Coordinates of C-alpha atoms and ligand atoms in Angstrom, one line a residue:
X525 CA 12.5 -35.1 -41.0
X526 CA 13.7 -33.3 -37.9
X527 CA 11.6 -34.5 -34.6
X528 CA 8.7 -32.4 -34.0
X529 CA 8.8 -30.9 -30.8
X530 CA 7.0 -28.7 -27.9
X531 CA 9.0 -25.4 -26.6
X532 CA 8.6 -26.8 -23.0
X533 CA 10.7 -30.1 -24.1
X534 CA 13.9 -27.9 -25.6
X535 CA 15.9 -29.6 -22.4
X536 CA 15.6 -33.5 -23.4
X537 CA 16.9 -32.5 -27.2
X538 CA 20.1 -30.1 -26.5
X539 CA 22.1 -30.9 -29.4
X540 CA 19.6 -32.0 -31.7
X541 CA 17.7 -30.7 -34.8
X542 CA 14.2 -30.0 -34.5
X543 CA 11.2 -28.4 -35.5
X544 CA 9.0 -25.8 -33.9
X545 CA 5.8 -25.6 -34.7
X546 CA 4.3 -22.4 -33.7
X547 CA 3.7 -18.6 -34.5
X548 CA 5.6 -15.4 -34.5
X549 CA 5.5 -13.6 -31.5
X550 CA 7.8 -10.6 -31.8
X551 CA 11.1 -9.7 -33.7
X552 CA 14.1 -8.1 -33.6
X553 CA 17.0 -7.9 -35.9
X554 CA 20.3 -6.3 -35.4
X555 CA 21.0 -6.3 -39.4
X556 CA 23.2 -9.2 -39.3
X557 CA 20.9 -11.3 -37.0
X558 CA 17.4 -12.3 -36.6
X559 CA 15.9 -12.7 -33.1
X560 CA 12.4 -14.8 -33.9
X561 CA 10.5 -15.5 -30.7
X562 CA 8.1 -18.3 -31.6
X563 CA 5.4 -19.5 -29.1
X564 CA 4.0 -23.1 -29.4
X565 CA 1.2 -22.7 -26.7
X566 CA 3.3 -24.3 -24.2
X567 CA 6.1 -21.5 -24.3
X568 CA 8.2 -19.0 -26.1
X569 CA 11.5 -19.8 -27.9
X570 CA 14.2 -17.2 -28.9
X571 CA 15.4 -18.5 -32.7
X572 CA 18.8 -17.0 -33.8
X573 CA 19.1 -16.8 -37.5
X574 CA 22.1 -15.6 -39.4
X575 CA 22.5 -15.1 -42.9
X576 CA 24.7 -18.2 -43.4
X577 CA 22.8 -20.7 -41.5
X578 CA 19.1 -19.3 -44.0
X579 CA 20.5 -18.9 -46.9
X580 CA 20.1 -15.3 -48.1
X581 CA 16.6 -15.1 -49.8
X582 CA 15.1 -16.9 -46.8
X583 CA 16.9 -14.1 -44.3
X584 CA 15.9 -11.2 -46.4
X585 CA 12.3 -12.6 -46.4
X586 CA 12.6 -13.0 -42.1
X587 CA 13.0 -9.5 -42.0
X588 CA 9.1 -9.3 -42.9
X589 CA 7.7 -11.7 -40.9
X590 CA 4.7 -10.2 -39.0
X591 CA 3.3 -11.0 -35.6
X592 CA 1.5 -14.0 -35.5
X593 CA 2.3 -15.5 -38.7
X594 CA 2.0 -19.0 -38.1
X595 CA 5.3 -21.1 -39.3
X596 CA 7.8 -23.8 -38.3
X597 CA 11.3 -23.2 -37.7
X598 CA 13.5 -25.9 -37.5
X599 CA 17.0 -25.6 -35.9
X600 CA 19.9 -26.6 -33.3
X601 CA 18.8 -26.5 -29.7
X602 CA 21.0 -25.0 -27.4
X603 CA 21.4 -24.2 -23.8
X604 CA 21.5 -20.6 -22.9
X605 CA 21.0 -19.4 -19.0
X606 CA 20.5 -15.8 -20.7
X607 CA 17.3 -16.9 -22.8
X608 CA 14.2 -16.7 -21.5
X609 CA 13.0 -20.4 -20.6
X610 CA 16.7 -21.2 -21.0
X611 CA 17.2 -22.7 -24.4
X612 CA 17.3 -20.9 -27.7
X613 CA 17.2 -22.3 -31.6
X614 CA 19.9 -21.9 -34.3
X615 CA 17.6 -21.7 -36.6
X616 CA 18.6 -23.8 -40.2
X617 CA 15.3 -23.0 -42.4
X618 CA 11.3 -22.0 -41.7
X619 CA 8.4 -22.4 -43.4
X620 CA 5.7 -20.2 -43.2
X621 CA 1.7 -21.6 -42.4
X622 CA 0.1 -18.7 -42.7
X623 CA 0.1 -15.5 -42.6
X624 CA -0.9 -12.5 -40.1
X625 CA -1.7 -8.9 -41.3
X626 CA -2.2 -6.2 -39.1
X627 CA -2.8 -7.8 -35.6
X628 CA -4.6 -5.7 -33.8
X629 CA -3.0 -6.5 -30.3
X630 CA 0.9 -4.7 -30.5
X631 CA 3.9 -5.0 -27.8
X632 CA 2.2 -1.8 -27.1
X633 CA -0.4 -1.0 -24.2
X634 CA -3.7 -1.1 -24.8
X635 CA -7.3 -0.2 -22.8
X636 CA -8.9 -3.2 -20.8
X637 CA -11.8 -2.7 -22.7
X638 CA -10.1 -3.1 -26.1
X639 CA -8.4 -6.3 -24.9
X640 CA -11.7 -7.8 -23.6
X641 CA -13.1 -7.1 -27.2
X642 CA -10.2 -9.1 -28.3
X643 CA -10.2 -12.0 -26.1
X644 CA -10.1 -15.0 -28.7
X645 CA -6.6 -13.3 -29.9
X646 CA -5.5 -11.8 -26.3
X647 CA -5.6 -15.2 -25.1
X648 CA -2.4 -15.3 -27.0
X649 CA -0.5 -13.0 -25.1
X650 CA 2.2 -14.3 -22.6
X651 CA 0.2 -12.9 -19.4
X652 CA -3.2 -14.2 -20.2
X653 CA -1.4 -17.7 -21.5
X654 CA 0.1 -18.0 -17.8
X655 CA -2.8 -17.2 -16.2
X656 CA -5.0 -20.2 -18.1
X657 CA -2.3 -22.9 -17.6
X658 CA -2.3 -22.2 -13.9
X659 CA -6.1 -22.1 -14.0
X660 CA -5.7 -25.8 -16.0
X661 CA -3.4 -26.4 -13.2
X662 CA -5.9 -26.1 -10.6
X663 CA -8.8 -27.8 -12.3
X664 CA -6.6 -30.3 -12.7
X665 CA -5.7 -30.7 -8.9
X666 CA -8.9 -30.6 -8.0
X667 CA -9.8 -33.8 -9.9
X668 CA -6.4 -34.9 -8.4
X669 CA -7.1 -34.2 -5.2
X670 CA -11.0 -35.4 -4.7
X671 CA -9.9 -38.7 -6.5
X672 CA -7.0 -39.4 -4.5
X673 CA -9.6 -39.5 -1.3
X674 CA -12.1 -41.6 -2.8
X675 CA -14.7 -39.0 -4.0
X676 CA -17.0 -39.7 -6.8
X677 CA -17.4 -37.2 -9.5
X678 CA -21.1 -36.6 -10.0
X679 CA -22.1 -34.5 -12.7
X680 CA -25.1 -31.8 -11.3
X681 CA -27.5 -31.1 -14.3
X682 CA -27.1 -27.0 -15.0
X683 CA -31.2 -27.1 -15.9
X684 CA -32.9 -27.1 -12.6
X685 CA -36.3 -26.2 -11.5
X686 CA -35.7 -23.9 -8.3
X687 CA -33.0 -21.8 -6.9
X688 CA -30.3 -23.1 -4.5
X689 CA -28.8 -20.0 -3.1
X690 CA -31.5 -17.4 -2.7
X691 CA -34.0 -15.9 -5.8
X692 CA -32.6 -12.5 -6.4
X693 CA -30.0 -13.7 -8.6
X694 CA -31.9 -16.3 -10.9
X695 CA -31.4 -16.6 -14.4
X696 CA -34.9 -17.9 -15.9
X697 CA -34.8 -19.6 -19.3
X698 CA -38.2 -20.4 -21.0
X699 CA -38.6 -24.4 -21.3
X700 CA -40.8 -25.4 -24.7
X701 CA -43.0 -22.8 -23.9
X702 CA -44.1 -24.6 -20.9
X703 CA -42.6 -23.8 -18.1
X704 CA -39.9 -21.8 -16.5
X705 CA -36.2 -23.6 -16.1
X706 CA -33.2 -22.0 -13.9
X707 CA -29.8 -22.1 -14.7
X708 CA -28.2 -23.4 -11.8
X709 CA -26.6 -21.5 -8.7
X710 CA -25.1 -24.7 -6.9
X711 CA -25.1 -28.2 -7.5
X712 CA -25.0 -28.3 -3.8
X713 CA -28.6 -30.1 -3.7
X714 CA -28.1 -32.5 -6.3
X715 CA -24.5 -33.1 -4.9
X716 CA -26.2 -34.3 -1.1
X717 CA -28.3 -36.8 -3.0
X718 CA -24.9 -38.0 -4.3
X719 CA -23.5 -38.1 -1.4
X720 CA -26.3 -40.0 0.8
X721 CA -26.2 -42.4 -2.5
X722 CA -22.1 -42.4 -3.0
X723 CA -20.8 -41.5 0.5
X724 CA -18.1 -38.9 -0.6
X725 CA -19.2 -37.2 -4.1
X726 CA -17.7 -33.7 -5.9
X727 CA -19.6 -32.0 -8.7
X728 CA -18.3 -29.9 -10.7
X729 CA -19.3 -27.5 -13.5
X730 CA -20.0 -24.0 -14.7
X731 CA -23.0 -21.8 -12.6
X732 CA -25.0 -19.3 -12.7
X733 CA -25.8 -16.0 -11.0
X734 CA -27.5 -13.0 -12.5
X735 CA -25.0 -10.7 -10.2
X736 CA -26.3 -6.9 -10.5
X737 CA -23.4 -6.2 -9.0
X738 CA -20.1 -5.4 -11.4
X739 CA -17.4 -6.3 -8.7
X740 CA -13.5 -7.7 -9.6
X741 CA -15.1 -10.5 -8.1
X742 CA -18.3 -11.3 -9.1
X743 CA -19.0 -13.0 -13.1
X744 CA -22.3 -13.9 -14.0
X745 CA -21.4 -17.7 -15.5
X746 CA -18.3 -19.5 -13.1
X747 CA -17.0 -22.6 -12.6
X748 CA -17.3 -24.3 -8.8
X749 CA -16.1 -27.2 -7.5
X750 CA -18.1 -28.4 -4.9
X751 CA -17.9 -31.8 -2.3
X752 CA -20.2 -33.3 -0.2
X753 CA -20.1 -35.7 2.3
X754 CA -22.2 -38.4 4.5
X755 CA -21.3 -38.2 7.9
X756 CA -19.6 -35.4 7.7
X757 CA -19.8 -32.4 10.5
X758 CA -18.6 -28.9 10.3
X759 CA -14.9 -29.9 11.5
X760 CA -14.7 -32.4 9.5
X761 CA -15.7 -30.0 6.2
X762 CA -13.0 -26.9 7.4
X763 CA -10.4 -29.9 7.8
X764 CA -11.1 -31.2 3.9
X765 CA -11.2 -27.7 3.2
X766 CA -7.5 -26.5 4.8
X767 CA -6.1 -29.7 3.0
X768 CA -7.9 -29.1 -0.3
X769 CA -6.9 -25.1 -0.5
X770 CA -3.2 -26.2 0.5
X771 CA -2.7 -29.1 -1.9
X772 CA -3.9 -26.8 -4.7
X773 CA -1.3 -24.3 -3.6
X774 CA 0.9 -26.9 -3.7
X775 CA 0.6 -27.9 -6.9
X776 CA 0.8 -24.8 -8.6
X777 CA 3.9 -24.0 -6.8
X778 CA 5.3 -27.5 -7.8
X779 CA 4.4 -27.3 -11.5
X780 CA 3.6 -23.8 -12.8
X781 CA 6.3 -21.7 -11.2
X782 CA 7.6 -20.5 -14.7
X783 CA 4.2 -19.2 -15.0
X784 CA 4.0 -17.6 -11.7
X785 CA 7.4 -15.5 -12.5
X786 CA 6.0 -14.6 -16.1
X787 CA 3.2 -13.3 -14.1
X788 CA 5.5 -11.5 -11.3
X789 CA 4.0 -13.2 -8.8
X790 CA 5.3 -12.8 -5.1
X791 CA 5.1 -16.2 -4.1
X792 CA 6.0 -15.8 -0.6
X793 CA 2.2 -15.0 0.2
X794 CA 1.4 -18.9 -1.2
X795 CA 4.5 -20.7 0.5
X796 CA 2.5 -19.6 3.6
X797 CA -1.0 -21.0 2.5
X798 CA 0.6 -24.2 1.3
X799 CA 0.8 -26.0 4.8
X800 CA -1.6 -26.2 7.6
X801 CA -3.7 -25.5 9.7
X802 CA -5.1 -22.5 8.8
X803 CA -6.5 -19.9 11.5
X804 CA -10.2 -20.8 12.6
X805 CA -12.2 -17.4 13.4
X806 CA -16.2 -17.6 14.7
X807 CA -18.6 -14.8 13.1
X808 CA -18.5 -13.1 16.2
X809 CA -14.5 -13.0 16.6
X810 CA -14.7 -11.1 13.2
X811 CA -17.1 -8.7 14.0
X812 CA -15.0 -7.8 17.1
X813 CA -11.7 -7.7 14.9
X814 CA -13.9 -5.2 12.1
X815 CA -15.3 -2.9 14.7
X816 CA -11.6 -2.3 16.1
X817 CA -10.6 -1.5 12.8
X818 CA -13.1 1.4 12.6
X819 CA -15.4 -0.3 10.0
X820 CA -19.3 0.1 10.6
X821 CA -20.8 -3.3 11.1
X822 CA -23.2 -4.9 13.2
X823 CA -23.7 -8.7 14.7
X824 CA -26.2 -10.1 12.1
X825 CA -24.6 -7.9 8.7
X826 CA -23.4 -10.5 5.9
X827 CA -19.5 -9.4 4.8
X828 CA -19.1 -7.7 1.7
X829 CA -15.4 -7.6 0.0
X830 CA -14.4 -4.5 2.5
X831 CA -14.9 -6.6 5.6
X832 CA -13.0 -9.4 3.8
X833 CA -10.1 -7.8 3.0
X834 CA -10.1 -5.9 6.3
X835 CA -10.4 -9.9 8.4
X836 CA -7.7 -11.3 5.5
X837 CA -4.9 -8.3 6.2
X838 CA -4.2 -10.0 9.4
X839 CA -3.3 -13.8 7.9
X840 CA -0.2 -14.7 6.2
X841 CA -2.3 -18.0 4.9
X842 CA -6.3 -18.2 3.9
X843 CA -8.5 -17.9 7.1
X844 CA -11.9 -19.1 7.8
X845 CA -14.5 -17.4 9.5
X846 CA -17.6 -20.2 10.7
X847 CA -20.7 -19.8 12.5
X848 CA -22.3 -16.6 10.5
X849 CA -25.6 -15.9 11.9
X850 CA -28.4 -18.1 10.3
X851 CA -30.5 -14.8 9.0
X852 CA -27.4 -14.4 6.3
X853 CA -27.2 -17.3 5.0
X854 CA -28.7 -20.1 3.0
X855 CA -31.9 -21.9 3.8
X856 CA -30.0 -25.4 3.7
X857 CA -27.5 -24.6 6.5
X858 CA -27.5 -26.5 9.9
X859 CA -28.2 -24.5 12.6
X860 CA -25.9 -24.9 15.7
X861 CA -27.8 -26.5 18.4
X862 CA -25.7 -24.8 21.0
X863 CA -26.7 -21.5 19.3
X864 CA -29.9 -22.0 17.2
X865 CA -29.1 -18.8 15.8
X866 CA -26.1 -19.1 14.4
X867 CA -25.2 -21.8 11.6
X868 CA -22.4 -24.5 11.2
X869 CA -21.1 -23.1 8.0
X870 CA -18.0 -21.9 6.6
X871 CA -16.4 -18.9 4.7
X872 CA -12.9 -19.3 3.3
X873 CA -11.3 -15.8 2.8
X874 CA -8.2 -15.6 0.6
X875 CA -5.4 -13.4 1.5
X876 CA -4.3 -10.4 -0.2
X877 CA -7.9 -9.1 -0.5
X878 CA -8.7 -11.5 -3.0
X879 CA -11.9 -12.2 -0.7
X880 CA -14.5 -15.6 -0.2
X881 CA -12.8 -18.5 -2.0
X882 CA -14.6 -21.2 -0.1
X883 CA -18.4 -21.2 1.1
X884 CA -20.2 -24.1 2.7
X885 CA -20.7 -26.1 5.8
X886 CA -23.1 -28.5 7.3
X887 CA -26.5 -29.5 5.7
X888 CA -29.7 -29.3 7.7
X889 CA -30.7 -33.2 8.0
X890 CA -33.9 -33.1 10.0
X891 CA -37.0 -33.3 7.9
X892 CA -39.4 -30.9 9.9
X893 CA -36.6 -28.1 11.0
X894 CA -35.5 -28.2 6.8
X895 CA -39.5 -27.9 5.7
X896 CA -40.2 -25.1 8.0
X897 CA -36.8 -23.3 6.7
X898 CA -38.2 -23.7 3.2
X899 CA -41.2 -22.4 3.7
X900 CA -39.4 -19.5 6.0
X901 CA -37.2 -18.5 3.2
X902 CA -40.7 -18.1 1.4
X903 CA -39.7 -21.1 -1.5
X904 CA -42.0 -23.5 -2.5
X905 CA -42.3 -26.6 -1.5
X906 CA -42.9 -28.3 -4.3
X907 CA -40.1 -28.6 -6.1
X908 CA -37.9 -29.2 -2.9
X909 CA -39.7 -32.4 -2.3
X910 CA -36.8 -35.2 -3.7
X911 CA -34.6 -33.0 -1.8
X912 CA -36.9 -33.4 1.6
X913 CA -36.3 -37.2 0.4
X914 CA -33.6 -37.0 1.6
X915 CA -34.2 -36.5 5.2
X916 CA -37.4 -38.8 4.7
X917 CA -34.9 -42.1 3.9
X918 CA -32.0 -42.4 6.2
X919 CA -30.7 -39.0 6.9
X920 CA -27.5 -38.7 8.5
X921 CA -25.6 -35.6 9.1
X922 CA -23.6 -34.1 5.9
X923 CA -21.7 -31.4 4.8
X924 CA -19.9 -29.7 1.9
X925 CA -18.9 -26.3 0.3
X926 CA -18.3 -25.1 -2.8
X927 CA -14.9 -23.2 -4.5
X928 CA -15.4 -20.8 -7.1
X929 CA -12.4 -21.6 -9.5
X930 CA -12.3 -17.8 -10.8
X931 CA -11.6 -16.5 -7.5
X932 CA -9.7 -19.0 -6.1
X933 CA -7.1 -18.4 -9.5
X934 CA -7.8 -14.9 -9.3
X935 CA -5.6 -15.4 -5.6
X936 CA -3.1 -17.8 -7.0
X937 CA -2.0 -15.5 -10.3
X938 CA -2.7 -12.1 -8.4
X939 CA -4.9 -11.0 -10.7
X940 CA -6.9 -8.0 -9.9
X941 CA -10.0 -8.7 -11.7
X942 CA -11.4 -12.2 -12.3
X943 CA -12.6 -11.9 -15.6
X944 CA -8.6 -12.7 -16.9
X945 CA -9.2 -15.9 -15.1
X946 CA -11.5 -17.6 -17.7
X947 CA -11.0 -18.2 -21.2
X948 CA -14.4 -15.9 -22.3
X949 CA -15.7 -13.9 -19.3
X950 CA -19.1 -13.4 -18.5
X951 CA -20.6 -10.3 -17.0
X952 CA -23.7 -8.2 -16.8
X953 CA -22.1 -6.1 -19.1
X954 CA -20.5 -8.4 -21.5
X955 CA -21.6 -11.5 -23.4
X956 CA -19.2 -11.1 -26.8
X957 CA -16.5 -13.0 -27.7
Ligands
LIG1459 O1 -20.8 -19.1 -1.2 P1 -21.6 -19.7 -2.4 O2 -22.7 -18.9 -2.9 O3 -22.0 -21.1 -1.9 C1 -22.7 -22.0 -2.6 O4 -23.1 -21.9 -3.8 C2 -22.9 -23.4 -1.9 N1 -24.1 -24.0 -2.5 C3 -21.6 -24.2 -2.2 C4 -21.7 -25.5 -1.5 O5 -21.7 -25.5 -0.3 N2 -21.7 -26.6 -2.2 O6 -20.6 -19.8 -3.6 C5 -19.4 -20.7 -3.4 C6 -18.2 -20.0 -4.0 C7 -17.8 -18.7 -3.4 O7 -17.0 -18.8 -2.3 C8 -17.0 -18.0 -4.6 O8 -15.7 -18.6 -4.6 C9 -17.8 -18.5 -5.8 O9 -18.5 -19.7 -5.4 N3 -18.7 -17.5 -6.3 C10 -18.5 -16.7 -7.4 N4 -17.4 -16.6 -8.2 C11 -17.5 -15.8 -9.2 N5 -18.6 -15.0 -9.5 C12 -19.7 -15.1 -8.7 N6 -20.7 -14.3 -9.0 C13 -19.7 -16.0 -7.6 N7 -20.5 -16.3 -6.6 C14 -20.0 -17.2 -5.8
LIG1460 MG1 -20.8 -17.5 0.0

């Protein structure tokens, strides 16, 4: 039996006989030839089969293979510079799985949302399959790159019983009848408690946020990674956050470039945003920068993705904009005690227009000025009180942020809309497949 093998492995067997274990993708056939592209999930191989190498019921019968069929081809790999990927197969014999009648997604063009309706197959397709391995990429770097520096992954429970970032986008699930549950925002809170426990901590994990609003940026279920650290100040978190952003680039440019070119990416964009520093703008620089651009904002407005894309256009490389004024953001966030009314967080806007990547900064740590912040964002107190804990028994001075994976891809692949940058998207106006 020929070795079984993976399309992105071809180059350690030139030479040798082996078997492909995959589907059809697409066909051609110049009468004497067969052209079978196969995909195995981790990429597309060309198989040349000729009448003499199949035998001639077994050619005859290629010229009727349908897309997607499943099958295994086995065959002579060879090195071709003119292939796509670089190797093709002299194909010897196949076997067919299964087969595939009328699949519904064609070579052809079809409307967004047709494709959406046909996610579990779409995923198939050569576009959407680059986009999910550099999204696997970057998960995976994550993990990488918050191991590498001692962090502990700490798992934030997706049941909570309060918000985290504000009440107006909630999602309430009904708990035995009982009482009302929350899917969670943020693991943020849960994540501090970690980190007064652990010292350096990540969660990470899908969340939640009933978004009204039907944005290219906004899903209603995402994934976020999200550290937090004792004895950490504000510097310390835009520092973690340049290396973080730029090690992920990194990474992706290191392992997944056959992806990026499948996807037409112009890299050039991330060979900027893969070293540091990255520029450091206040709040009040932006607002400056936005006004002489002509847009209409005012100290004290929260950005929205105009202003973002307007601040990113001037950056080769990710910027990030700290000190927004207190009133726009979270209840949790330090104020500056050389401005009380503005807070030590931090926004991390992509280039390209691909907007917020990054949000986070330091945590409020002192009891009275978090309980009277609470009770000013009008949230019980109540359910707050293991996180008041907190500053009850040994606070100390922390801080964190939180990277939405979607968006952060969404930048990386240059991908317009982030619903192609997880497997089954969630919106306001979609919930099926
Ligand atoms: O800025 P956000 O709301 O910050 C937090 O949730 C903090 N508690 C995080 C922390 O400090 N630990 O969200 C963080 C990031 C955003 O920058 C964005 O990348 C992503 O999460 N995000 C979304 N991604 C997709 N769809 C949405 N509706 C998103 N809302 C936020
Ligand atoms: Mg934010």
């Amino acid at each position: 039996m020929p070795e079984r093998v993976y399309i992105e492995e071809l180059s350690k067997h030139v030479g040798e006989e082996v078997t492909l274990s995959g589907w059809l993708y697409n066909r051609r056939s110049s009468g004497k030839i067969h052209f079978i592209q196969v995909r195995d999930g981790s990429g597309i191989c060309q198989c040349v089969a000729t009448i003499n190498d199949l035998g001639a019921e077994a050619f005859a019968a290629a010229d009727h293979l349908s897309q997607e069929t499943s099958l295994q081809v086995t065959g002579i790999v060879r090195e071709d510079k003119r292939a796509p990927g670089g190797y093709e197969l002299t194909a010897k014999s196949y076997r067919v799985i299964s087969g595939s009648v009328d699949y519904p997604i064609t070579p052809k063009e079809h409307g967004v949302a047709f494709l959406h309706d046909q996610r579990h197959l779409w995923i198939r397709s050569s576009k959407q399959h680059a986009i999910l391995r550099v999204r696997s990429e970057v998960e995976q770097a994550c993990r990488d790159f918050f191991y590498d520096r001692g962090f502990t992954l700490f798992d934030a429970p997706v049941f909570t019983p309060t918000s985290c970032e504000g009440t107006t986008n909630l999602f309430e699930v009904d708990y035995f009848g009982e009482r009302k549950a929350y899917l969670t925002q943020s693991g943020q809170l849960y994540a501090e408690a970690g980190a007064l426990a652990l010292g350096k901590v990540y969660c990470f994990g899908p969340t939640f946020r009933a978004e009204k609003s039907k944005t290219r940026r906004h899903l209603t279920e995402f994934w976020m990674v999200e550290p937090e650290a004792a004895y950490f100040d504000l510097d310390d978190d835009m520092r973690l956050a340049e290396d973080f952003v730029s090690y992920i680039v990194r990474r992706v440019l290191e392992r997944r470039g056959e992806e990026l070119k499948r996807l037409e990416r112009d890299t050039k964009m991330l060979e900027a945003a893969a070293s540091t520093p990255y520029p450091r703008i206040t709040y009040d620089e932006a607002i400056e920068k936005l006004k002489a651009k002509g847009l209409e904002v005012k100290w004290g407005d929260d950005f929205g993705g105009d202003e973002e894309t307007a601040l990113s256009s001037e950056f080769d490389r990710p910027v990030m904009v700290h000190r927004y004024p207190s009133v726009c953001k979270a209840f949790y966030m330090k104020q500056d005690p050389a401005r009380p009314e503005v807070a030590l967080c931090v926004d991390v806007l992509a280039p390209e227009g691909h907007g917020e990547i990054i949000g986070g900064g330091q945590r409020e740590d002192d009891f009275e000025t978090l309980k009277s912040k609470i009770l000013a964002h009008h949230l019980p107190l109540e359910p707050f009180n293991w996180y008041l804990d907190l500053r009850r028994y040994g606070s100390v001075p922390h801080a964190g942020f939180g990277m939405g994976i979607e968006r952060c891809v969404g930048w990386i692949t240059g991908t317009h809309h982030i619903r192609e940058t997880i497997p089954f998207p969630r919106l306001m106006e979609r919930l099926e497949p």
